[in-house]
Amino acid sequence: MELMEKPMDDNRIVMTLDAGGTNLVFGAVRNRVFITAPITLPSSGNNLDKCLQAMTQGFELVKQQLPEPPVAISFAFPGPADYPNGIIGGYLPNFPAFRSGVALGPYLEEKFGIPVFINNDGDLFAYGEAFAGRLPEINARLAEMGSPKQYRNLIGYTFGTGFGVGIVSGGRLHIGDNSCVETFCLCDGRRPDMMVEATVSAGGIVREYARLAGADASALTAKDVYDIADGAIEGNCEAAREAFEAFGTSAGCAIAAAASLLDGIVVLGGGVAHGYKFFMPALLAQMRAKLRNYNGEVLGCVQPQVYFLDDEEQFKQFARGEARKLQVYGSQRMVDYDPHKRIGITLSSIGSSRAIQLGAAAYALNQIAGK
């Protein structure tokens, strides 16, 4: 399925859910607009009966607010899961009642009589950014600036409690054969014996700060460490900034590997992404790092040049490229040629929660349209 805007312009209604460990937040989307007031109910993730009752109640309350019947339910839910079949099961810290396996999608389909689509939050974040977020924004701006370059691939990363990822390639969400496309368990480039989420997470920032400062940071949050780094509250400013630098280096190493394989735009979201001014320099340095081959030749860690698209001057360079005319051999015909390979990294402009829910709606409408 090609990447296209049409499904998001569809006026049919999709009911959505933001499933957190504490609360379930229900809503409905029509053509990129949330058309109901959010409804919040306790998750009760340790009690299956209460949790399923809350889901049924939440969607019923949303449905009562709608001007017409919805065509689908679509939302993110923590894994492990068999997402294509709507089955949740495995080690879920916030939803222990689902660990033995729960056919959540089929349950809701029976209750509401409409298709139900469940995906990982990182996947839907990337899908929302691809259809209604940064990817169409970037492509529109490139066109306005006269650049023929357009992008069709996107990697979305969520920086928060964990290190999540989603991949959209040519308009298709890549979910893998086991619903297990993950980044948290990659090795940390700084400490290869550790998984990268040990550093690239809110908890990782606090732990690194505690180690560097030699202090008890058990009462601190990642936001506190950011405020210390920014001088807003008292603490070891140098250690706080080094903690974010470590975060950026480890994240950059993981992102560089994925960007080399996908060759597309990278979008960052999640609460910790707000601290980009302290981690972005290290992240970009890692993505722009150089490697040597056996004969000493130096090449980029990521072959395309990496631009930070939230910097106006870098975006202009990114748009400009090196376009020129090339004459076809033995002919007077001229063709456009831009040898400058380049990708960009950017922050979400719509926020991760909105991107996830818009991604959920777009995914459902694309699935329905494709049948």
Tab-separated table of C-alpha atoms in Angstrom:
chain	number	residue	atom	x	y	z
A	1	MET	CA	0.000	0.000	0.000
A	2	GLU	CA	1.471	3.326	-1.029
A	3	LEU	CA	1.813	6.177	1.398
A	4	MET	CA	-1.133	8.476	0.788
A	5	GLU	CA	-3.175	11.124	2.515
A	6	LYS	CA	-6.579	9.951	1.321
A	7	PRO	CA	-7.404	7.645	4.276
A	8	MET	CA	-6.876	10.519	6.722
A	9	ASP	CA	-9.351	12.615	4.706
A	10	ASP	CA	-11.949	9.877	5.132
A	11	ASN	CA	-14.913	11.215	7.140
A	12	ARG	CA	-15.644	7.877	8.754
A	13	ILE	CA	-15.140	7.683	12.507
A	14	VAL	CA	-12.626	5.498	14.346
A	15	MET	CA	-12.765	5.031	18.124
A	16	THR	CA	-9.354	5.139	19.807
A	17	LEU	CA	-7.765	4.366	23.152
A	18	ASP	CA	-4.617	5.484	24.948
A	19	ALA	CA	-3.922	2.492	27.203
A	20	GLY	CA	-1.694	3.424	30.137
A	21	GLY	CA	-0.835	1.481	33.233
A	22	THR	CA	-2.908	3.828	35.413
A	23	ASN	CA	-5.675	5.057	33.115
A	24	LEU	CA	-7.464	4.200	29.885
A	25	VAL	CA	-8.250	7.316	27.845
A	26	PHE	CA	-10.883	6.867	25.134
A	27	GLY	CA	-11.688	9.100	22.174
A	28	ALA	CA	-12.775	9.189	18.539
A	29	VAL	CA	-11.133	10.591	15.430
A	30	ARG	CA	-12.633	11.834	12.185
A	31	ASN	CA	-10.400	13.312	9.510
A	32	ARG	CA	-7.513	14.145	11.899
A	33	VAL	CA	-9.865	15.753	14.440
A	34	PHE	CA	-10.773	14.384	17.875
A	35	ILE	CA	-14.541	14.754	17.879
A	36	THR	CA	-15.390	13.713	21.438
A	37	ALA	CA	-14.289	14.804	24.867
A	38	PRO	CA	-11.777	12.284	26.278
A	39	ILE	CA	-13.173	9.712	28.666
A	40	THR	CA	-10.807	8.425	31.342
A	41	LEU	CA	-11.305	5.242	33.349
A	42	PRO	CA	-8.945	3.307	35.665
A	43	SER	CA	-6.934	0.627	33.859
A	44	SER	CA	-7.202	-2.050	36.587
A	45	GLY	CA	-4.452	-3.912	34.742
A	46	ASN	CA	-4.112	-6.517	37.512
A	47	ASN	CA	-7.780	-7.547	37.275
A	48	LEU	CA	-8.892	-8.892	33.898
A	49	ASP	CA	-12.634	-8.627	34.549
A	50	LYS	CA	-12.417	-4.995	35.691
A	51	CYS	CA	-10.068	-4.047	32.857
A	52	LEU	CA	-12.266	-5.549	30.132
A	53	GLN	CA	-15.360	-4.005	31.726
A	54	ALA	CA	-13.638	-0.612	31.698
A	55	MET	CA	-12.744	-1.004	28.019
A	56	THR	CA	-16.298	-1.922	27.109
A	57	GLN	CA	-17.698	0.934	29.187
A	58	GLY	CA	-15.243	3.476	27.779
A	59	PHE	CA	-15.966	2.662	24.156
A	60	GLU	CA	-19.731	2.592	24.862
A	61	LEU	CA	-19.545	6.079	26.390
A	62	VAL	CA	-17.598	7.381	23.391
A	63	LYS	CA	-20.048	5.768	20.990
A	64	GLN	CA	-22.934	7.561	22.681
A	65	GLN	CA	-21.304	10.922	21.805
A	66	LEU	CA	-20.858	10.141	18.099
A	67	PRO	CA	-23.020	11.647	15.324
A	68	GLU	CA	-22.903	8.334	13.434
A	69	PRO	CA	-21.673	4.780	14.079
A	70	PRO	CA	-17.902	4.234	14.048
A	71	VAL	CA	-16.358	1.971	11.412
A	72	ALA	CA	-13.565	0.566	13.583
A	73	ILE	CA	-11.755	0.546	16.903
A	74	SER	CA	-7.996	1.076	16.762
A	75	PHE	CA	-5.508	1.621	19.556
A	76	ALA	CA	-2.086	0.921	21.025
A	77	PHE	CA	-1.577	-1.633	23.768
A	78	PRO	CA	1.652	-2.765	25.444
A	79	GLY	CA	3.269	-5.989	24.260
A	80	PRO	CA	4.332	-8.711	24.021
A	81	ALA	CA	1.436	-9.426	21.705
A	82	ASP	CA	0.309	-11.114	18.533
A	83	TYR	CA	-0.910	-7.787	17.184
A	84	PRO	CA	-2.337	-8.941	13.813
A	85	ASN	CA	-4.657	-11.325	15.669
A	86	GLY	CA	-5.361	-8.952	18.557
A	87	ILE	CA	-3.955	-11.261	21.242
A	88	ILE	CA	-2.100	-9.802	24.215
A	89	GLY	CA	0.118	-12.033	26.334
A	90	GLY	CA	3.482	-12.300	28.040
A	91	TYR	CA	5.363	-10.180	30.533
A	92	LEU	CA	3.353	-6.938	30.840
A	93	PRO	CA	4.353	-5.018	34.000
A	94	ASN	CA	1.363	-2.655	33.848
A	95	PHE	CA	-1.173	-5.276	32.749
A	96	PRO	CA	-0.285	-8.473	34.638
A	97	ALA	CA	-3.806	-9.854	34.142
A	98	PHE	CA	-3.011	-10.285	30.434
A	99	ARG	CA	0.174	-12.324	30.877
A	100	SER	CA	-1.356	-15.736	30.181
A	101	GLY	CA	-2.853	-14.553	26.883
A	102	VAL	CA	-6.057	-12.589	26.214
A	103	ALA	CA	-7.832	-12.372	22.846
A	104	LEU	CA	-8.556	-8.671	23.323
A	105	GLY	CA	-9.245	-7.793	19.689
A	106	PRO	CA	-11.747	-10.632	19.122
A	107	TYR	CA	-13.416	-9.793	22.470
A	108	LEU	CA	-14.028	-6.174	21.449
A	109	GLU	CA	-15.116	-7.202	17.946
A	110	GLU	CA	-17.812	-9.387	19.478
A	111	LYS	CA	-18.911	-6.572	21.786
A	112	PHE	CA	-19.127	-3.834	19.136
A	113	GLY	CA	-19.521	-5.672	15.824
A	114	ILE	CA	-16.819	-3.678	14.016
A	115	PRO	CA	-13.159	-4.396	13.135
A	116	VAL	CA	-10.636	-3.919	15.924
A	117	PHE	CA	-6.966	-3.145	15.266
A	118	ILE	CA	-4.309	-3.233	17.997
A	119	ASN	CA	-0.666	-2.248	17.591
A	120	ASN	CA	2.379	-1.293	19.607
A	121	ASP	CA	2.548	2.383	20.643
A	122	GLY	CA	5.907	2.875	18.909
A	123	ASP	CA	4.439	1.509	15.683
A	124	LEU	CA	1.420	3.798	15.822
A	125	PHE	CA	3.578	6.788	16.749
A	126	ALA	CA	5.595	6.224	13.566
A	127	TYR	CA	2.430	5.649	11.528
A	128	GLY	CA	0.830	8.837	12.826
A	129	GLU	CA	3.962	10.833	12.027
A	130	ALA	CA	4.076	9.299	8.543
A	131	PHE	CA	0.455	10.090	7.668
A	132	ALA	CA	-0.412	13.182	9.682
A	133	GLY	CA	2.757	14.478	11.284
A	134	ARG	CA	6.305	15.324	10.359
A	135	LEU	CA	6.649	13.341	7.121
A	136	PRO	CA	3.898	15.186	5.197
A	137	GLU	CA	5.048	18.461	6.804
A	138	ILE	CA	8.620	17.929	5.617
A	139	ASN	CA	7.566	16.865	2.123
A	140	ALA	CA	5.250	19.880	1.800
A	141	ARG	CA	7.986	22.244	2.896
A	142	LEU	CA	10.491	20.690	0.487
A	143	ALA	CA	8.007	21.210	-2.348
A	144	GLU	CA	7.424	24.837	-1.296
A	145	MET	CA	11.182	25.443	-1.369
A	146	GLY	CA	11.435	24.061	-4.887
A	147	SER	CA	13.134	20.812	-3.959
A	148	PRO	CA	12.135	17.731	-5.994
A	149	LYS	CA	13.205	15.513	-3.087
A	150	GLN	CA	10.391	13.663	-1.308
A	151	TYR	CA	10.566	11.068	1.469
A	152	ARG	CA	8.510	7.890	1.855
A	153	ASN	CA	10.222	6.143	4.778
A	154	LEU	CA	10.196	7.014	8.468
A	155	ILE	CA	11.539	5.666	11.747
A	156	GLY	CA	9.750	6.890	14.853
A	157	TYR	CA	11.332	6.709	18.309
A	158	THR	CA	9.622	7.326	21.630
A	159	PHE	CA	11.817	8.494	24.514
A	160	GLY	CA	10.098	7.979	27.838
A	161	THR	CA	9.798	5.187	30.376
A	162	GLY	CA	11.339	3.003	27.692
A	163	PHE	CA	12.908	3.244	24.239
A	164	GLY	CA	10.257	2.464	21.629
A	165	VAL	CA	10.442	2.283	17.862
A	166	GLY	CA	8.182	2.067	14.819
A	167	ILE	CA	9.075	1.751	11.137
A	168	VAL	CA	7.058	2.861	8.119
A	169	SER	CA	8.512	1.834	4.768
A	170	GLY	CA	6.869	3.076	1.594
A	171	GLY	CA	3.608	3.652	3.447
A	172	ARG	CA	3.513	0.230	5.087
A	173	LEU	CA	3.867	-0.291	8.811
A	174	HIS	CA	6.573	-2.881	9.396
A	175	ILE	CA	5.466	-5.144	12.244
A	176	GLY	CA	7.657	-8.176	11.529
A	177	ASP	CA	6.698	-11.844	11.482
A	178	ASN	CA	6.385	-12.062	15.266
A	179	SER	CA	5.006	-8.616	16.112
A	180	CYS	CA	8.388	-8.028	17.692
A	181	VAL	CA	10.138	-5.068	16.040
A	182	GLU	CA	12.032	-3.657	19.022
A	183	THR	CA	14.938	-1.361	19.781
A	184	PHE	CA	15.118	-1.412	23.596
A	185	CYS	CA	17.040	-4.704	23.640
A	186	LEU	CA	19.826	-3.650	21.243
A	187	CYS	CA	23.247	-3.495	22.864
A	188	ASP	CA	24.352	-0.138	24.198
A	189	GLY	CA	27.160	1.281	22.084
A	190	ARG	CA	28.791	2.694	25.221
A	191	ARG	CA	28.480	-0.551	27.172
A	192	PRO	CA	28.030	-3.500	24.771
A	193	ASP	CA	27.160	-5.887	27.620
A	194	MET	CA	24.068	-3.787	28.469
A	195	MET	CA	20.872	-3.278	26.543
A	196	VAL	CA	20.436	0.252	25.249
A	197	GLU	CA	17.248	0.990	27.220
A	198	ALA	CA	19.335	0.880	30.406
A	199	THR	CA	20.625	4.294	29.315
A	200	VAL	CA	18.009	5.485	26.805
A	201	SER	CA	15.056	5.856	29.173
A	202	ALA	CA	13.854	8.204	31.864
A	203	GLY	CA	15.145	5.823	34.507
A	204	GLY	CA	18.466	5.556	32.688
A	205	ILE	CA	18.978	9.313	32.909
A	206	VAL	CA	18.308	9.286	36.658
A	207	ARG	CA	20.619	6.295	37.241
A	208	GLU	CA	23.409	7.877	35.203
A	209	TYR	CA	23.022	11.145	37.097
A	210	ALA	CA	23.191	9.317	40.426
A	211	ARG	CA	26.359	7.491	39.333
A	212	LEU	CA	28.081	10.622	38.042
A	213	ALA	CA	27.027	12.833	40.943
A	214	GLY	CA	27.698	10.181	43.571
A	215	ALA	CA	24.356	11.028	45.114
A	216	ASP	CA	21.075	9.368	46.037
A	217	ALA	CA	18.717	10.213	43.167
A	218	SER	CA	15.926	7.801	44.086
A	219	ALA	CA	13.469	10.662	44.570
A	220	LEU	CA	14.328	12.355	41.259
A	221	THR	CA	12.685	12.106	37.842
A	222	ALA	CA	14.224	12.653	34.407
A	223	LYS	CA	12.499	16.056	34.397
A	224	ASP	CA	14.296	16.889	37.658
A	225	VAL	CA	17.635	15.958	36.083
A	226	TYR	CA	16.761	18.186	33.128
A	227	ASP	CA	15.972	21.072	35.483
A	228	ILE	CA	19.296	20.527	37.276
A	229	ALA	CA	21.109	20.579	33.926
A	230	ASP	CA	19.239	23.748	33.014
A	231	GLY	CA	20.055	25.427	36.328
A	232	ALA	CA	16.399	25.664	37.315
A	233	ILE	CA	16.823	23.637	40.511
A	234	GLU	CA	19.781	22.843	42.736
A	235	GLY	CA	22.000	19.877	41.970
A	236	ASN	CA	25.136	18.771	40.177
A	237	CYS	CA	24.719	20.574	36.842
A	238	GLU	CA	27.760	18.960	35.223
A	239	ALA	CA	26.624	15.449	36.156
A	240	ALA	CA	23.116	16.160	34.882
A	241	ARG	CA	24.419	17.345	31.523
A	242	GLU	CA	26.745	14.355	31.267
A	243	ALA	CA	23.788	12.050	31.973
A	244	PHE	CA	21.901	13.525	29.013
A	245	GLU	CA	25.047	13.324	26.893
A	246	ALA	CA	25.323	9.603	27.692
A	247	PHE	CA	21.665	9.234	26.756
A	248	GLY	CA	22.313	10.943	23.402
A	249	THR	CA	25.403	8.879	22.599
A	250	SER	CA	23.662	5.570	23.301
A	251	ALA	CA	20.514	6.612	21.437
A	252	GLY	CA	22.551	7.883	18.495
A	253	CYS	CA	24.367	4.576	18.163
A	254	ALA	CA	21.103	2.619	18.010
A	255	ILE	CA	19.407	5.112	15.692
A	256	ALA	CA	22.405	5.200	13.335
A	257	ALA	CA	22.137	1.457	12.753
A	258	ALA	CA	18.421	1.665	11.943
A	259	ALA	CA	18.817	4.776	9.789
A	260	SER	CA	21.520	3.028	7.759
A	261	LEU	CA	19.110	0.193	6.998
A	262	LEU	CA	15.921	2.174	6.338
A	263	ASP	CA	17.379	5.357	4.774
A	264	GLY	CA	14.571	7.716	5.750
A	265	ILE	CA	13.415	10.452	8.099
A	266	VAL	CA	13.829	9.927	11.865
A	267	VAL	CA	11.208	11.443	14.210
A	268	LEU	CA	11.615	11.635	17.976
A	269	GLY	CA	8.757	11.877	20.474
A	270	GLY	CA	7.916	11.120	24.092
A	271	GLY	CA	8.397	13.093	27.279
A	272	VAL	CA	12.197	12.808	27.424
A	273	ALA	CA	12.477	14.190	23.872
A	274	HIS	CA	11.770	17.629	25.386
A	275	GLY	CA	15.309	17.498	26.773
A	276	TYR	CA	16.782	17.462	23.260
A	277	LYS	CA	18.989	20.507	23.790
A	278	PHE	CA	21.094	18.461	26.212
A	279	PHE	CA	21.181	15.149	24.325
A	280	MET	CA	20.876	16.117	20.637
A	281	PRO	CA	24.509	17.222	20.122
A	282	ALA	CA	25.788	13.820	21.324
A	283	LEU	CA	23.115	11.975	19.344
A	284	LEU	CA	24.003	13.801	16.121
A	285	ALA	CA	27.729	13.333	16.752
A	286	GLN	CA	27.175	9.582	16.948
A	287	MET	CA	25.079	9.497	13.771
A	288	ARG	CA	27.738	11.549	11.973
A	289	ALA	CA	30.649	9.528	13.325
A	290	LYS	CA	33.269	8.110	10.970
A	291	LEU	CA	34.354	4.498	10.506
A	292	ARG	CA	37.398	3.003	8.765
A	293	ASN	CA	37.546	-0.003	6.501
A	294	TYR	CA	40.454	-2.453	6.204
A	295	ASN	CA	42.555	-0.184	3.945
A	296	GLY	CA	42.081	2.887	6.127
A	297	GLU	CA	39.382	4.558	4.032
A	298	VAL	CA	37.106	6.721	6.188
A	299	LEU	CA	33.345	6.517	5.694
A	300	GLY	CA	30.311	7.824	7.530
A	301	CYS	CA	28.641	5.691	10.182
A	302	VAL	CA	25.442	6.598	8.322
A	303	GLN	CA	26.085	6.907	4.585
A	304	PRO	CA	23.626	9.755	3.868
A	305	GLN	CA	24.466	13.071	5.501
A	306	VAL	CA	22.374	13.625	8.628
A	307	TYR	CA	20.627	16.985	9.143
A	308	PHE	CA	18.801	18.222	12.237
A	309	LEU	CA	15.635	19.517	10.601
A	310	ASP	CA	14.524	21.684	13.528
A	311	ASP	CA	17.496	23.946	12.797
A	312	GLU	CA	16.407	26.403	10.099
A	313	GLU	CA	19.804	26.689	8.426
A	314	GLN	CA	20.256	22.912	8.358
A	315	PHE	CA	16.799	22.494	6.830
A	316	LYS	CA	17.708	24.947	4.061
A	317	GLN	CA	20.855	22.954	3.303
A	318	PHE	CA	18.830	19.742	3.449
A	319	ALA	CA	16.324	21.141	0.935
A	320	ARG	CA	18.969	22.619	-1.343
A	321	GLY	CA	20.975	19.474	-1.884
A	322	GLU	CA	23.251	19.444	-4.926
A	323	ALA	CA	20.707	19.323	-7.739
A	324	ARG	CA	22.037	19.810	-11.258
A	325	LYS	CA	21.240	18.918	-14.850
A	326	LEU	CA	22.846	15.879	-16.438
A	327	GLN	CA	23.008	15.301	-20.174
A	328	VAL	CA	22.003	11.865	-21.413
A	329	TYR	CA	24.912	10.322	-23.289
A	330	GLY	CA	24.555	10.686	-27.068
A	331	SER	CA	21.498	12.926	-26.718
A	332	GLN	CA	20.505	16.543	-26.143
A	333	ARG	CA	18.132	15.445	-23.412
A	334	MET	CA	18.810	16.794	-19.914
A	335	VAL	CA	17.712	15.055	-16.716
A	336	ASP	CA	17.715	16.152	-13.082
A	337	TYR	CA	20.395	14.655	-10.871
A	338	ASP	CA	21.083	15.193	-7.181
A	339	PRO	CA	24.047	13.113	-5.946
A	340	HIS	CA	23.720	14.401	-2.375
A	341	LYS	CA	22.350	11.575	-0.232
A	342	ARG	CA	20.739	12.953	2.894
A	343	ILE	CA	18.284	12.165	5.676
A	344	GLY	CA	16.942	14.233	8.543
A	345	ILE	CA	16.201	13.810	12.231
A	346	THR	CA	13.470	15.906	13.810
A	347	LEU	CA	11.171	16.238	16.798
A	348	SER	CA	7.464	15.482	16.633
A	349	SER	CA	5.381	18.615	16.103
A	350	ILE	CA	2.086	17.044	17.197
A	351	GLY	CA	3.209	15.146	20.300
A	352	SER	CA	3.469	11.416	20.819
A	353	SER	CA	-0.030	10.883	22.270
A	354	ARG	CA	-1.718	12.661	19.365
A	355	ALA	CA	0.530	10.923	16.844
A	356	ILE	CA	-0.330	7.523	18.317
A	357	GLN	CA	-4.076	8.124	18.162
A	358	LEU	CA	-3.950	9.642	14.669
A	359	GLY	CA	-1.768	6.710	13.650
A	360	ALA	CA	-4.360	4.326	15.062
A	361	ALA	CA	-7.135	5.980	13.033
A	362	ALA	CA	-5.050	6.050	9.843
A	363	TYR	CA	-4.076	2.413	10.291
A	364	ALA	CA	-7.688	1.289	10.682
A	365	LEU	CA	-8.886	3.282	7.660
A	366	ASN	CA	-6.029	1.983	5.513
A	367	GLN	CA	-6.773	-1.589	6.551
A	368	ILE	CA	-10.453	-1.181	5.772
A	369	ALA	CA	-9.687	0.520	2.441
A	370	GLY	CA	-7.317	-2.303	1.514
A	371	LYS	CA	-9.918	-5.030	1.925
